[in-house]
Short mmCIF file of C-alpha atoms in Angstrom, two decimals:
data_model
loop_
_atom_site.label_atom_id
_atom_site.label_comp_id
_atom_site.label_asym_id
_atom_site.label_seq_id
_atom_site.Cartn_x
_atom_site.Cartn_y
_atom_site.Cartn_z
CA GLU A 63 48.51 43.68 -119.89
CA MET A 64 49.90 44.20 -116.38
CA GLU A 65 46.44 43.83 -114.89
CA ALA A 66 45.87 40.67 -116.92
CA LYS A 67 49.28 39.43 -115.92
CA TYR A 68 48.71 40.01 -112.23
CA THR A 69 45.22 38.60 -112.49
CA ARG A 70 46.67 35.41 -113.89
CA LYS A 71 49.33 35.36 -111.14
CA MET A 72 46.65 35.92 -108.51
CA GLN A 73 44.54 33.14 -109.95
CA ALA A 74 47.54 30.83 -110.02
CA LEU A 75 48.39 31.79 -106.45
CA ARG A 76 44.81 31.15 -105.42
CA ASP A 77 44.81 27.76 -107.06
CA GLU A 78 48.11 26.91 -105.46
CA MET A 79 46.95 28.06 -102.05
CA ASP A 80 43.66 26.20 -102.45
CA LEU A 81 45.54 23.05 -103.40
CA ARG A 82 47.88 23.48 -100.44
CA ARG A 83 44.92 24.04 -98.15
CA LYS A 84 43.18 20.91 -99.41
CA THR A 85 46.39 18.96 -99.04
CA GLU A 86 46.92 20.16 -95.48
CA LEU A 87 43.26 19.47 -94.66
CA HIS A 88 43.60 15.98 -96.06
CA GLU A 89 46.77 15.38 -94.08
CA LEU A 90 45.12 16.81 -90.94
CA GLU A 91 42.08 14.57 -91.50
CA GLU A 92 44.30 11.55 -91.88
CA ARG A 93 46.28 12.38 -88.72
CA LYS A 94 43.03 12.94 -86.87
CA ASN A 95 41.60 9.60 -88.04
CA THR A 96 44.85 7.86 -87.18
CA GLN A 97 44.86 9.43 -83.73
CA ILE A 98 41.20 8.51 -83.17
CA SER A 99 41.92 4.94 -84.22
CA GLU A 100 44.87 4.79 -81.84
CA LEU A 101 42.80 6.27 -78.98
CA MET A 102 39.93 3.84 -79.60
CA GLY A 103 42.38 0.96 -79.67
CA ASN A 104 44.04 2.18 -76.48
CA HIS A 105 40.62 2.68 -74.80
CA GLU A 106 39.41 -0.75 -75.83
CA GLY A 107 42.60 -2.30 -74.50
CA ALA A 108 42.36 -0.39 -71.22
CA PHE A 109 38.62 -1.25 -70.89
CA GLY A 110 39.40 -4.91 -71.50
CA ALA A 111 42.19 -4.82 -68.90
CA ILE A 112 39.95 -3.09 -66.38
CA LYS A 113 37.10 -5.47 -67.13
CA ASN A 114 39.36 -8.43 -66.60
CA TYR A 115 40.77 -6.85 -63.41
CA TYR A 116 37.34 -6.27 -61.90
CA ASN A 117 36.13 -9.67 -63.02
CA ASP A 118 39.08 -11.19 -61.18
CA ILE A 119 38.35 -9.06 -58.11
CA THR A 120 34.62 -10.03 -58.20
CA ALA A 121 35.49 -13.69 -58.48
CA LYS A 122 37.95 -13.40 -55.62
CA ASN A 123 35.38 -11.50 -53.49
CA LEU A 124 32.69 -14.12 -54.16
CA THR A 125 35.13 -16.83 -53.15
CA LEU A 126 36.05 -14.86 -50.03
CA ILE A 127 32.36 -14.26 -49.17
CA ASN A 128 31.58 -17.97 -49.47
CA LEU A 129 34.59 -18.75 -47.34
CA LEU A 130 33.53 -16.16 -44.73
CA LYS A 131 29.98 -17.55 -44.70
CA GLU A 132 31.36 -21.00 -43.98
CA GLN A 133 33.56 -19.52 -41.24
CA VAL A 134 30.55 -17.63 -39.74
CA GLU A 135 28.50 -20.85 -39.67
CA ASP A 136 31.41 -22.62 -38.00
CA LEU A 137 31.71 -19.79 -35.50
CA LYS A 138 27.96 -19.92 -34.75
CA LYS A 139 28.18 -23.64 -34.16
CA LYS A 140 31.19 -23.10 -31.89
CA GLU A 141 29.33 -20.26 -30.09
CA THR A 142 26.35 -22.55 -29.48
CA VAL A 143 28.64 -25.21 -28.09
CA LEU A 144 30.42 -22.62 -25.96
CA GLU A 145 27.09 -21.26 -24.64
CA LYS A 146 26.08 -24.74 -23.58
CA GLU A 147 29.46 -25.25 -21.92
CA LYS A 148 29.15 -21.82 -20.28
CA ALA A 149 25.68 -22.68 -18.89
CA GLU A 150 27.03 -25.97 -17.54
CA VAL A 151 30.04 -24.21 -15.97
CA LEU A 152 27.78 -21.51 -14.42
CA LEU A 153 25.53 -24.21 -13.02
CA GLN A 154 28.53 -26.00 -11.55
CA ASN A 155 29.83 -22.72 -10.12
CA LYS A 156 26.43 -22.00 -8.62
CA GLU A 157 26.33 -25.45 -7.06
CA LEU A 158 29.83 -25.01 -5.68
CA THR A 159 29.32 -21.42 -4.45
CA GLY A 160 27.14 -22.45 -1.48
CA PRO A 161 29.55 -25.02 -0.02
CA LEU A 162 32.49 -22.73 -0.74
CA GLN A 163 30.85 -19.81 1.08
CA GLU A 164 29.91 -22.04 4.02
CA THR A 165 33.46 -23.36 4.17
CA GLN A 166 34.88 -19.81 4.04
CA GLU A 167 32.53 -18.66 6.81
CA LEU A 168 33.46 -21.70 8.89
CA VAL A 169 37.17 -21.00 8.37
CA ALA A 170 36.67 -17.32 9.30
CA GLU A 171 34.69 -18.28 12.41
CA LEU A 172 37.33 -20.79 13.48
CA GLN A 173 40.05 -18.19 12.94
CA LYS A 174 38.11 -15.73 15.10
CA LYS A 175 37.65 -18.35 17.78
CA LEU A 176 41.34 -19.16 17.64
CA VAL A 177 42.29 -15.50 17.91
CA HIS A 178 39.87 -14.77 20.79
CA TYR A 179 40.46 -18.00 22.74
CA SER A 180 43.14 -16.58 25.02
CA ARG A 181 41.21 -13.36 25.42
CA ASP A 182 38.03 -15.28 26.32
CA LYS A 183 39.99 -17.37 28.81
CA GLU A 184 41.30 -14.26 30.52
CA ALA A 185 37.84 -12.69 30.39
CA LEU A 186 36.38 -15.82 32.04
CA MET A 187 38.81 -15.50 34.92
CA ASN A 188 37.95 -11.83 35.32
CA SER A 189 34.25 -12.69 35.16
CA LYS A 190 34.63 -15.24 37.96
CA ALA A 191 36.35 -12.60 40.11
CA HIS A 192 33.58 -10.07 39.30
CA LEU A 193 30.99 -12.75 40.06
CA LYS A 194 32.34 -13.20 43.57
CA ILE A 195 32.29 -9.45 44.09
CA ALA A 196 28.75 -9.27 42.65
CA GLN A 197 27.55 -12.06 44.95
CA LYS A 198 28.88 -10.14 47.95
CA GLU A 199 27.21 -6.97 46.69
CA LEU A 200 23.99 -8.96 46.17
CA LYS A 201 23.99 -10.08 49.79
CA ASP A 202 24.54 -6.49 50.90
CA LEU A 203 21.74 -5.32 48.63
CA GLN A 204 19.41 -8.03 49.96
CA TRP A 205 20.07 -6.85 53.48
CA GLU A 206 19.47 -3.23 52.43
CA HIS A 207 16.30 -4.39 50.67
CA GLU A 208 14.95 -5.93 53.84
CA VAL A 209 15.73 -2.74 55.74
CA LEU A 210 14.04 -0.66 53.03
CA GLU A 211 10.99 -2.96 53.09
CA GLN A 212 10.63 -2.38 56.79
CA ARG A 213 10.97 1.37 56.26
CA PHE A 214 8.47 1.16 53.41
CA SER A 215 5.94 -0.64 55.60
CA LYS A 216 6.35 2.04 58.23
CA VAL A 217 6.00 4.85 55.66
CA GLN A 218 2.97 3.11 54.14
CA ALA A 219 1.31 2.92 57.57
CA GLU A 220 2.04 6.62 58.09
CA ARG A 221 0.61 7.34 54.64
CA ASP A 222 -2.59 5.40 55.41
CA GLU A 223 -2.96 7.26 58.70
CA LEU A 224 -2.38 10.59 56.94
CA TYR A 225 -4.89 9.59 54.26
CA GLN A 226 -7.52 8.88 56.90
CA LYS A 227 -6.82 12.23 58.55
CA PHE A 228 -7.18 13.97 55.18
CA THR A 229 -10.44 12.13 54.53
CA ARG A 230 -11.91 13.16 57.87
CA ALA A 231 -10.71 16.74 57.38
CA ILE A 232 -12.21 17.01 53.91
CA ASN A 233 -15.53 15.58 55.12
CA GLU A 234 -15.67 18.05 57.98
CA VAL A 235 -14.74 21.01 55.78
CA GLN A 236 -17.20 19.93 53.11
CA GLN A 237 -20.01 19.61 55.65
CA LYS A 238 -19.23 23.02 57.16
CA THR A 239 -18.96 24.80 53.81
CA GLY A 240 -22.05 23.04 52.46
CA PHE A 241 -24.09 24.01 55.53
CA LYS A 242 -22.85 27.60 55.34
CA ASN A 243 -23.61 27.83 51.62
CA LEU A 244 -27.10 26.44 52.26
CA LEU A 245 -27.73 29.06 54.96
CA LEU A 246 -26.51 31.86 52.70
CA GLU A 247 -28.66 30.67 49.80
CA ARG A 248 -31.75 30.37 52.04
CA LYS A 249 -31.10 33.83 53.46
CA LEU A 250 -30.75 35.21 49.92
CA HIS A 251 -33.99 33.55 48.78
CA GLY A 252 -35.77 34.87 51.89
CA LEU A 253 -34.60 38.42 51.20
CA LEU A 254 -35.69 38.18 47.56
CA SER A 255 -39.14 36.89 48.60
CA LEU A 256 -39.42 39.68 51.19
CA LEU A 257 -38.43 42.23 48.56
CA GLU A 258 -41.09 41.00 46.17
CA GLN A 259 -43.68 41.06 48.97
CA LYS A 260 -42.69 44.61 49.93
CA GLU A 261 -42.92 45.73 46.31
CA VAL A 262 -46.45 44.31 46.06
CA GLU A 263 -47.49 45.96 49.33
CA LEU A 264 -45.97 49.24 48.22
CA SER A 265 -47.83 49.10 44.94
CA GLU A 266 -51.09 48.48 46.79
CA VAL A 267 -50.41 51.32 49.22
CA LEU A 268 -49.59 53.75 46.43
CA ALA A 269 -52.70 52.73 44.52
CA ALA A 270 -54.94 53.19 47.59
CA SER A 271 -53.39 56.40 48.95
CA ASN A 272 -54.12 58.66 45.96
CA LEU A 273 -51.02 60.75 46.78
CA SER A 274 -50.06 63.91 44.97
CA PRO A 275 -47.31 63.71 42.35
CA SER A 276 -44.79 65.44 44.66
CA ALA A 277 -45.51 63.09 47.54
CA LEU A 278 -45.45 60.15 45.19
CA SER A 279 -42.05 61.30 43.93
CA LEU A 280 -40.75 61.59 47.52
CA VAL A 281 -42.04 58.14 48.38
CA SER A 282 -40.48 56.77 45.17
CA HIS A 283 -37.08 58.26 46.07
CA LYS A 284 -37.23 56.75 49.53
CA LEU A 285 -38.28 53.45 48.05
CA GLU A 286 -35.33 53.62 45.64
CA ASP A 287 -33.00 54.27 48.56
CA VAL A 288 -34.38 51.24 50.38
CA LEU A 289 -34.06 49.13 47.22
CA ASN A 290 -30.47 50.28 46.70
CA SER A 291 -29.67 49.33 50.28
CA LYS A 292 -31.23 45.92 49.81
CA ASN A 293 -29.38 45.44 46.50
CA ALA A 294 -26.11 46.30 48.23
CA THR A 295 -26.92 43.73 50.90
CA ILE A 296 -27.68 41.15 48.21
CA GLN A 297 -24.40 41.88 46.42
CA ASP A 298 -22.52 41.60 49.71
CA LEU A 299 -24.13 38.20 50.36
CA GLN A 300 -23.28 37.07 46.81
CA LEU A 301 -19.63 38.11 47.33
CA GLN A 302 -19.52 36.18 50.62
CA LEU A 303 -21.00 33.14 48.87
CA ALA A 304 -18.40 33.41 46.07
CA ARG A 305 -15.54 33.64 48.60
CA VAL A 306 -16.81 30.58 50.46
CA CYS A 307 -17.17 28.61 47.19
CA LYS A 308 -13.67 29.62 46.10
CA ALA A 309 -12.19 28.61 49.46
CA HIS A 310 -13.96 25.28 49.24
CA ASN A 311 -12.70 24.66 45.66
CA ASP A 312 -9.14 25.71 46.59
CA MET A 313 -9.24 23.31 49.53
CA LEU A 314 -10.35 20.49 47.14
CA GLN A 315 -7.51 21.29 44.75
CA THR A 316 -4.98 21.29 47.61
CA PHE A 317 -6.33 17.97 48.89
CA GLU A 318 -6.11 16.39 45.40
CA ALA A 319 -2.54 17.68 45.01
CA LYS A 320 -1.58 16.12 48.37
CA LEU A 321 -3.15 12.80 47.38
CA THR A 322 -1.21 12.84 44.09
CA ALA A 323 2.02 13.69 45.91
CA PHE A 324 1.54 10.70 48.23
CA GLY A 325 0.70 8.40 45.30
CA ILE A 326 -2.95 7.85 46.34
CA PRO A 327 -5.39 7.55 43.37
CA LEU A 328 -8.40 9.88 43.57
CA ASP A 329 -10.72 6.92 42.86
CA ASN A 330 -9.83 5.43 46.28
CA LEU A 331 -11.73 8.19 48.16
CA GLY A 332 -15.00 6.28 48.00
CA PHE A 333 -16.99 9.45 47.19
CA GLN A 334 -16.94 12.27 44.62
CA PRO A 335 -15.97 15.66 46.13
CA LEU A 336 -18.58 18.34 45.37
CA SER A 337 -17.19 21.42 43.61
CA PHE A 338 -19.55 24.39 44.15
CA PRO A 339 -20.20 26.65 41.14
CA PHE A 340 -19.66 30.37 41.53
CA PRO A 341 -22.69 32.68 41.46
CA GLY A 342 -23.76 33.40 37.93
CA GLN A 343 -22.52 30.02 36.62
#
C-alpha cells in the first residue's frame, strides 16, 4: 500500500513537474520569440536609418563632386589664361631686359667716370711731368746710342780683323797638319810595302837555302825580332798620327768656339773644315 501510495505520489509529482517544465518552456519560447521580434524590428529600423544616412551622404558627395568638377574646369580655364598672360609678361620682360641692362651698365660706367675724373685729372698732370722727364731721358739715351753705335762700329771692325786672322791661322794650321799627316801616311804605306817585300824575299831565301831545322829556327827567331821592331815602329807612327789628328781636331773645336763667342756663324767661313779621323776609324 505504501509502495502504491508513493508510486502514485511520484507519478503525480512527475506529471506536475512535466507540466511545469512545459509551461516554463512555453514561456521561454514566447519570450525568445518576443525578443527576436524586437531585435529584428530594431535591426530593420537601424538598417533603414543607416541606409538613409548613407544615401544622404552619397547624394551630398555626388553634388560635391559635380561642384568640384565645375570648379576644376574653371581653374583650368583660369590657368590657361594665366599661362598666356605669363608668356606675354615674360616676353615683355625679355624685351625690357636688354635696354634695362644697357641702361644699368651706362649708369655704372658714368658713375665710374665721375668717381675717377679727379683722379684722372691729377694723373694727367703727373703724366705730363713724367713726359718732360722722359723726353729729357730720351735725348740722353739718343746721345748714348750714337756713342754706342760708334763703339759698335769700332768693335765690329776689330771683330772682322780678328776673324780674318783666325781664318788665315786655321788655313795655315790645316795645311801644315794635312801635309804632315800625308807624309806620315806615305811613310807608313812605304814601310808596309817594304815589309811585304822583305817577307817575300825571306821566303824565297829560305826555300832556296835548304837550311837545317836548327838554323831555320835561328833565322826565324831573328826574323821575328826584326818584325817586332818594325811593328813597334809602325805603332809609334800610328800614335804620332793619332796625336796630330787629335791636335788638329782640338784646334778646330777651339776655333769654332771662338767664332760662336764672337757671334760669327760657321757658314760664313766659305769652306768646310776637314776633321781627320783617328786611326782605326
